[in-house]
CSV table of C-alpha atoms and ligand atoms in Angstrom, one decimal:
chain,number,residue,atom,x,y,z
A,1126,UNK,CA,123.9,93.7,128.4
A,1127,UNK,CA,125.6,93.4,125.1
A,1128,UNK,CA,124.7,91.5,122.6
A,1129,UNK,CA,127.8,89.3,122.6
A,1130,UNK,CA,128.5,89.2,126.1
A,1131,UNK,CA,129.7,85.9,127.0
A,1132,UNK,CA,130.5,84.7,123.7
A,1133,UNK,CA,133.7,84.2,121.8
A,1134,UNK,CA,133.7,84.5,117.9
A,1135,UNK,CA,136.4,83.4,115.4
A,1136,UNK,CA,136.8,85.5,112.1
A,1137,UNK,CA,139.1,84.7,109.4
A,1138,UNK,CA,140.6,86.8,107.0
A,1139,UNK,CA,139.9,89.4,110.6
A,1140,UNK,CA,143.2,91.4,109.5
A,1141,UNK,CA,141.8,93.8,106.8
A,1142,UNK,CA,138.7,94.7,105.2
A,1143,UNK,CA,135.6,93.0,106.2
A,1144,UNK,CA,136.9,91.1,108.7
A,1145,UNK,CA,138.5,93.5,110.5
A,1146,UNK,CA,135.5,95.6,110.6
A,1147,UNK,CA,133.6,92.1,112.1
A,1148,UNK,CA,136.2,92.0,114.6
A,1149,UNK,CA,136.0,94.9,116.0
A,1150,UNK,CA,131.9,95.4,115.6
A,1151,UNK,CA,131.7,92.2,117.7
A,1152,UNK,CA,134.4,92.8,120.2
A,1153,UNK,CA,132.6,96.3,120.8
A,1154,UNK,CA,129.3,94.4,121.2
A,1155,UNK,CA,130.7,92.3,124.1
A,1156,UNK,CA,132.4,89.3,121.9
A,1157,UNK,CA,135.5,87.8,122.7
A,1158,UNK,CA,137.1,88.0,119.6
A,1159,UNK,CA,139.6,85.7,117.5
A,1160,UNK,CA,141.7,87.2,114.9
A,1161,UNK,CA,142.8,84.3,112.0
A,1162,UNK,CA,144.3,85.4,109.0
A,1163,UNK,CA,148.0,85.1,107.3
A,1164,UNK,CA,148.8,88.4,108.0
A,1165,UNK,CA,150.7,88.0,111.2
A,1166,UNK,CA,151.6,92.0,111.9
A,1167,UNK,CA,148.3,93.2,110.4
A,1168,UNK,CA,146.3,90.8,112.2
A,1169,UNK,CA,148.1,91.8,115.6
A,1170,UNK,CA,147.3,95.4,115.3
A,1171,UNK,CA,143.8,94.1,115.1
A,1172,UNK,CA,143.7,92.5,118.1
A,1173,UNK,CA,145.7,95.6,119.8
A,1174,UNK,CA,143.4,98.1,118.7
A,1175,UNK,CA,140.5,96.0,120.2
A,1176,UNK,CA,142.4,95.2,123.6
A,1177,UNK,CA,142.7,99.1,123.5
A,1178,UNK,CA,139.1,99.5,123.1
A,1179,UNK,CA,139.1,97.4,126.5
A,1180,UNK,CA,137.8,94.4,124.6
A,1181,UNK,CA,139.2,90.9,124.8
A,1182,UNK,CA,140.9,89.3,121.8
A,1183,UNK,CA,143.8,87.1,120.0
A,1184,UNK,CA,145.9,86.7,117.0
A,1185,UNK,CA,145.8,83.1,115.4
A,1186,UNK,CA,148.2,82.9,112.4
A,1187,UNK,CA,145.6,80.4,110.0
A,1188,UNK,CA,146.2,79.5,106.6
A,1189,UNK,CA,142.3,78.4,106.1
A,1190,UNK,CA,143.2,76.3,103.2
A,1191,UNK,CA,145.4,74.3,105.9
A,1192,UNK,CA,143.5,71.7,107.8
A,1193,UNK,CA,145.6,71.1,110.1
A,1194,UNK,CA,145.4,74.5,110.8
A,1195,UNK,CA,142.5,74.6,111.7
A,1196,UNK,CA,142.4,72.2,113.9
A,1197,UNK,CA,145.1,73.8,115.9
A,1198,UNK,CA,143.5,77.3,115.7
A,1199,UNK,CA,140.3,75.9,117.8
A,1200,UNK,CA,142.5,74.1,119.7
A,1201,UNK,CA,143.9,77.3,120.8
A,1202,UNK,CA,140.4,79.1,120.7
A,1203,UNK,CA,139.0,76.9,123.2
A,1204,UNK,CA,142.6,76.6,125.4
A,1205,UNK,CA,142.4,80.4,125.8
A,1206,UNK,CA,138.4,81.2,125.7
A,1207,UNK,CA,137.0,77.9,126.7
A,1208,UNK,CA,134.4,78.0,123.9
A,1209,UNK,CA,133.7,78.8,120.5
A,1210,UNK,CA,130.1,80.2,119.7
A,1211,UNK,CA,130.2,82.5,116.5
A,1212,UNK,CA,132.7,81.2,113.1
A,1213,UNK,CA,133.0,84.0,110.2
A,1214,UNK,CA,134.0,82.4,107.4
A,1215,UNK,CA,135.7,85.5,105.7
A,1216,UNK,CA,138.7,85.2,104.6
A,1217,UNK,CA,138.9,84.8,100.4
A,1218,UNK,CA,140.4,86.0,97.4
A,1219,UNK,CA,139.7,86.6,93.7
A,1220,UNK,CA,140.2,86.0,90.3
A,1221,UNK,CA,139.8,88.4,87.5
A,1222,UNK,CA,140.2,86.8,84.0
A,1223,UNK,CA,138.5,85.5,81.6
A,1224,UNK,CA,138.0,81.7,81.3
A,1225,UNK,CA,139.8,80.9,78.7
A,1226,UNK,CA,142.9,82.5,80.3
A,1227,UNK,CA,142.2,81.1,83.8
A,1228,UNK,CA,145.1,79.0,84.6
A,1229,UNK,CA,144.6,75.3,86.6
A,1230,UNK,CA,146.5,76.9,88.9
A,1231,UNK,CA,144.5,79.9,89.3
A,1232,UNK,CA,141.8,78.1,89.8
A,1233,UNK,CA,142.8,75.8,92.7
A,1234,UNK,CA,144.1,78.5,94.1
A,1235,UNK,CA,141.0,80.4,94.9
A,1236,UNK,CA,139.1,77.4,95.0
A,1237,UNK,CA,141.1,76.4,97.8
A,1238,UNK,CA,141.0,79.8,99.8
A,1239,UNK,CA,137.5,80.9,99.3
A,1240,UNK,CA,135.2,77.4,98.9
A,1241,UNK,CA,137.2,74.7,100.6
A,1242,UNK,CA,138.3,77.0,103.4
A,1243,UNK,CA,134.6,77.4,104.4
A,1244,UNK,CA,134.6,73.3,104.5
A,1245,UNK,CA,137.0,73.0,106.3
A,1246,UNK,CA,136.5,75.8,109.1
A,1247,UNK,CA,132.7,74.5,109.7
A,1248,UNK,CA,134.2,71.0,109.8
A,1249,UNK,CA,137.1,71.6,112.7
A,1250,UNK,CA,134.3,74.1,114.4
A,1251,UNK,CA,131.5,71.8,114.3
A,1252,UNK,CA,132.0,70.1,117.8
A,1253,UNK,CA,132.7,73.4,119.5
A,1254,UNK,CA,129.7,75.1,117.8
A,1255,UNK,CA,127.6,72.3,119.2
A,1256,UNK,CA,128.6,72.3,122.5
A,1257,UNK,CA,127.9,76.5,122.8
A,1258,UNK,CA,124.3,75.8,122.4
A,1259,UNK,CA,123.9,79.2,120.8
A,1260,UNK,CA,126.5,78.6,118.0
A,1261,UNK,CA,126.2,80.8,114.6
A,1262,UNK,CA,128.0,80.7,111.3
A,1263,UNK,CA,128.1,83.5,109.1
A,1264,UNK,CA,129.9,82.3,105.8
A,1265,UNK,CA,131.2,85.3,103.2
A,1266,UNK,CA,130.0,84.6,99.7
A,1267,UNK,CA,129.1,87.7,97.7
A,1268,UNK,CA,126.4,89.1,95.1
A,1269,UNK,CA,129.2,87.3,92.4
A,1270,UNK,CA,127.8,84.1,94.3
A,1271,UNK,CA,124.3,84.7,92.6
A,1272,UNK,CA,125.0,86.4,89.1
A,1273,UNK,CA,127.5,86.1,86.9
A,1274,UNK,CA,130.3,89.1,86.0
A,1275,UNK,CA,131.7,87.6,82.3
A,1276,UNK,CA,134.9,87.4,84.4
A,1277,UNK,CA,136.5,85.5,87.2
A,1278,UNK,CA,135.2,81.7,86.9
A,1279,UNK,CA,137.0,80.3,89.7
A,1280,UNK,CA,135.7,83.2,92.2
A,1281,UNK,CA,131.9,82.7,90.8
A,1282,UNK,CA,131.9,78.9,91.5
A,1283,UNK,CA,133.9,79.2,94.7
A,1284,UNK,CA,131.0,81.5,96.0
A,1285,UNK,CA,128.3,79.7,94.2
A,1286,UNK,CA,129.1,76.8,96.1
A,1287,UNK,CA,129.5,78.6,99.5
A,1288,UNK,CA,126.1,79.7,99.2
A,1289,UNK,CA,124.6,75.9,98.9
A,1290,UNK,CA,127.3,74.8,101.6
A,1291,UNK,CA,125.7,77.4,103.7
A,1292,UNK,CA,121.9,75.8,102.9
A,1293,UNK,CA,122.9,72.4,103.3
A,1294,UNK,CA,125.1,72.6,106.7
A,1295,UNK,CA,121.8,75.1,107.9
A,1296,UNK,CA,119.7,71.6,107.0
A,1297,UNK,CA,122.0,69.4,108.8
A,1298,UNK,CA,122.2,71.3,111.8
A,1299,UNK,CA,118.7,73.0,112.5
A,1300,UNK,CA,118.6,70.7,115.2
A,1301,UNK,CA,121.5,70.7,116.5
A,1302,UNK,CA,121.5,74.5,117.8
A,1303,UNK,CA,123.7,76.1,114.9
A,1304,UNK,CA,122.5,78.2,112.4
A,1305,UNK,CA,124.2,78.5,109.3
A,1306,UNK,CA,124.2,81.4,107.1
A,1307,UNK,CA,125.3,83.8,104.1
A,1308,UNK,CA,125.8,86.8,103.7
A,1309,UNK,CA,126.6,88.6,99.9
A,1310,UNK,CA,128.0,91.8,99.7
A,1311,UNK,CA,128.2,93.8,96.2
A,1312,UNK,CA,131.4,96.2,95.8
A,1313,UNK,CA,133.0,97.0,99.6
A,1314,UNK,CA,136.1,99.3,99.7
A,1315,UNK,CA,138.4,97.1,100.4
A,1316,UNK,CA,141.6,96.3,99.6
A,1317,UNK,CA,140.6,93.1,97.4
A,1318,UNK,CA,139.7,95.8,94.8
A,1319,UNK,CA,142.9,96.1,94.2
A,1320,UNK,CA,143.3,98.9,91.3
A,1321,UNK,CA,140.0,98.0,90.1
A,1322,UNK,CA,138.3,101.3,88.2
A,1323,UNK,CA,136.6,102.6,91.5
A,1324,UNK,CA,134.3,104.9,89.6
A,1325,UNK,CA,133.3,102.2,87.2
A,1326,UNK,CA,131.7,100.0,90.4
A,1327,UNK,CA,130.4,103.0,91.9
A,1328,UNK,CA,128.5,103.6,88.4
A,1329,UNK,CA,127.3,100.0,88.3
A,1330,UNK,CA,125.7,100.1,92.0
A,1331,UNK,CA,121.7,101.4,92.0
A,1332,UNK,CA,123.0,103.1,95.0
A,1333,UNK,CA,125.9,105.1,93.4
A,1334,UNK,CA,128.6,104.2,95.9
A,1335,UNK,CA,130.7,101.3,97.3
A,1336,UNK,CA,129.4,100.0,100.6
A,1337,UNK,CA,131.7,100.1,103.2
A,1338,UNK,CA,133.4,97.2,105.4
A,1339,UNK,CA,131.3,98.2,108.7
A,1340,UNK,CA,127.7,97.6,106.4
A,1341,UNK,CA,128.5,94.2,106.3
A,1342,UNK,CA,129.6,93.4,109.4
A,1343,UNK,CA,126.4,95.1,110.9
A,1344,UNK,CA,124.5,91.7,108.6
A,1345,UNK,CA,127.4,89.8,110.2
A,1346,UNK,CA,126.6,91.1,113.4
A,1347,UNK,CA,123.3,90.9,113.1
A,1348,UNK,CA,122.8,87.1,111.9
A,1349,UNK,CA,125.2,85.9,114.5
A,1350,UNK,CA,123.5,87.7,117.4
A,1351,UNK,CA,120.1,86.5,118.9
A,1352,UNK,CA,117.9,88.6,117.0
A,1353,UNK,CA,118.3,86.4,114.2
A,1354,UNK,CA,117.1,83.5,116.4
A,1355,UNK,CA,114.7,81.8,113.8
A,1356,UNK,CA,117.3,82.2,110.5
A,1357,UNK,CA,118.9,79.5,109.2
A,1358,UNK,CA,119.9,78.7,105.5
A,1359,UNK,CA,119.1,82.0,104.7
A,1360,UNK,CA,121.2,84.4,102.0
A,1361,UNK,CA,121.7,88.0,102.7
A,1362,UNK,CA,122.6,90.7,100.2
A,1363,UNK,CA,123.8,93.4,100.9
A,1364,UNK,CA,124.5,95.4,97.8
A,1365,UNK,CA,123.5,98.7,97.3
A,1366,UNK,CA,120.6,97.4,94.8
A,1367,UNK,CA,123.0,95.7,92.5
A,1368,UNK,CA,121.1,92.1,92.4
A,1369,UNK,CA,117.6,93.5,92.5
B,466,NAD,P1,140.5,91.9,102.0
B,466,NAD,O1,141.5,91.6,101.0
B,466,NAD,O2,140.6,93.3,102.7
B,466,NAD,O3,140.6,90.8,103.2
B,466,NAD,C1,140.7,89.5,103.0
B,466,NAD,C2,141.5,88.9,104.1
B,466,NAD,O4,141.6,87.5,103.9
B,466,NAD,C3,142.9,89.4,104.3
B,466,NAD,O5,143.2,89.8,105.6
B,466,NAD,C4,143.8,88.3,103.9
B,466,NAD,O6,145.1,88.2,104.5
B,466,NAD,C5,142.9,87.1,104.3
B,466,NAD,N1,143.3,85.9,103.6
B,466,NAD,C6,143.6,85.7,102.3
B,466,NAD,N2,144.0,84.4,102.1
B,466,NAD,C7,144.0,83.8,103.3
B,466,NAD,C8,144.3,82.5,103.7
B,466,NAD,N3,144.8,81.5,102.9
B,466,NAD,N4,144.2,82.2,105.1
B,466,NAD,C9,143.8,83.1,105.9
B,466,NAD,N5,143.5,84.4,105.6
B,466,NAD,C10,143.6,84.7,104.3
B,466,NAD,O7,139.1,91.7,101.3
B,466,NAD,P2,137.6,91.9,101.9
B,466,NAD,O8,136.9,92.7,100.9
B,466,NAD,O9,137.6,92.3,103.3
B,466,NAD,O10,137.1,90.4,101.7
B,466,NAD,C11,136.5,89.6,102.7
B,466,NAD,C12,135.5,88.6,102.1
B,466,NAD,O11,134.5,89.4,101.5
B,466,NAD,C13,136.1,87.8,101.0
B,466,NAD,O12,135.6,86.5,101.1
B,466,NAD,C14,135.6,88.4,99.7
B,466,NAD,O13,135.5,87.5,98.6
B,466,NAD,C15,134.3,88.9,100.2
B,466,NAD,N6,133.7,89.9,99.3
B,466,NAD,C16,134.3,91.1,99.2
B,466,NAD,C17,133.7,92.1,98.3
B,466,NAD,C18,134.3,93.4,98.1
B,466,NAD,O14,133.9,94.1,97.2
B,466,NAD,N7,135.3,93.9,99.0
B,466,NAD,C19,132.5,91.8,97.6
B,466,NAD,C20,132.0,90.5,97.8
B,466,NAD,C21,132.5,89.6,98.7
């Protein structure tokens, strides 16, 4: 038996990167898997390659900045799959400026995306999550969401506060059946890099190499699976050494 056998899991942001890599880790591991990202063809070659692999999967075009969205999204989650056990709160994107050049829009922007998204997923999953009796959140923050960069204020505070939404929705629902965690990677190759120096991060990890998408969504995997039956509230780095 599978780890995920049974179970149906919503990732955001599920069209590239670290999300993608979620996807398909817990469609392979028996998941029922739900694609939600803005990236309509991107996100629909996700689910292909999965239904390909012989594992079960859909494509949900979500804006996670959009409430309303989101509402619809697990709407259509529990329409197609009945339930909804396992919410990856992925999807975000970055800044890279200084402060003083951060512009109000900026700001919202990725405040919006990366901080209030997580709000707002948790919120429109919360009744579903509760009703699977085995339901799991894994929210994305990042090592940037415990020490500072000089750079990039709206992305520091956007997964600052992740990390204390994560604590305090583990509080509220430690009774309720749902676990609530984080999970911080350091530099992934990914395509939020963007042209970042590549070399440069490599140089700044203990490790002396980016991690790669599929190392975090083995934490993913593993926080949202029954083996991490007793964590809740808790924060997991995975970094390559950069935070220690
Ligand atoms: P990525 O750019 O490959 O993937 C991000 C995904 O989010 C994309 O598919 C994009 O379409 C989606 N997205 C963006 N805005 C959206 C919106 N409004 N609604 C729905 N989907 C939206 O980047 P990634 O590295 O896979 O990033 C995944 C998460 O990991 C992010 O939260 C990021 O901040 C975090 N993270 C990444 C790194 C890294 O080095 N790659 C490090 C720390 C944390």
């Amino acid at each position: 038996m599978a780890r995920f056998d049974g179970r149906v899991a919503l990732v955001t942001g599920g069209a590239s990167g670290i999300g993608k890599a979620t996807a398909s880790r817990l469609a392979a591991e028996g998941a029922s898997v739900v694609v939600a990202d803005v990236q309509d063809d991107a996100g629909a070659q996700v689910v292909a390659d999965i239904e390909g692999s012989e594992g079960a999967a859909m494509f949900v075009h979500l804006d996670v900045t959009d409430e309303s969205g989101w509402a619809a999204a697990v709407d259509a989650v529990l329409e197609r799959f009945g339930r909804l056990d396992v919410l990856v709160n992925n999807a975000g994107i970055g800044d890279t400026e200084p402060l003083e050049v951060t512009t109000t829009a900026t700001w919202d922007k990725v405040v919006a995306v990366t901080q209030t998204s997580v709000f707002l997923g948790m919120k429109a999953a919360a009744e579903a999550l509760k009703a699977s009796g085995n339901g799991s959140v894994v929210n994305i923050s990042s090592m940037y969401g415990i020490v500072g960069s000089g750079v990039s204020p709206a992305y520091h505070a956007a997964k600052g506060a992740v990390r204390l939404l994560t604590k305090t929705t583990a509080l509220g629902w430690a009774k309720e059946g749902v676990r609530v965690n984080s999970v911080h990677p350091g530099y992934i190759d990914t395509p939020i890099l963007g042209d970042t120096d590549r070399d440069m991060l490599v140089g700044a990890t203990p490790m002396g190499r980016l991690g790669q998408p599929e190392e975090i969504a083995a934490m993913i995997a593993f926080l949202a699976s029954d083996e991490a039956s007793f964590v809740t509230g808790a924060e997991m780095v995975v970094d390559g050494g950069y935070t220690a």
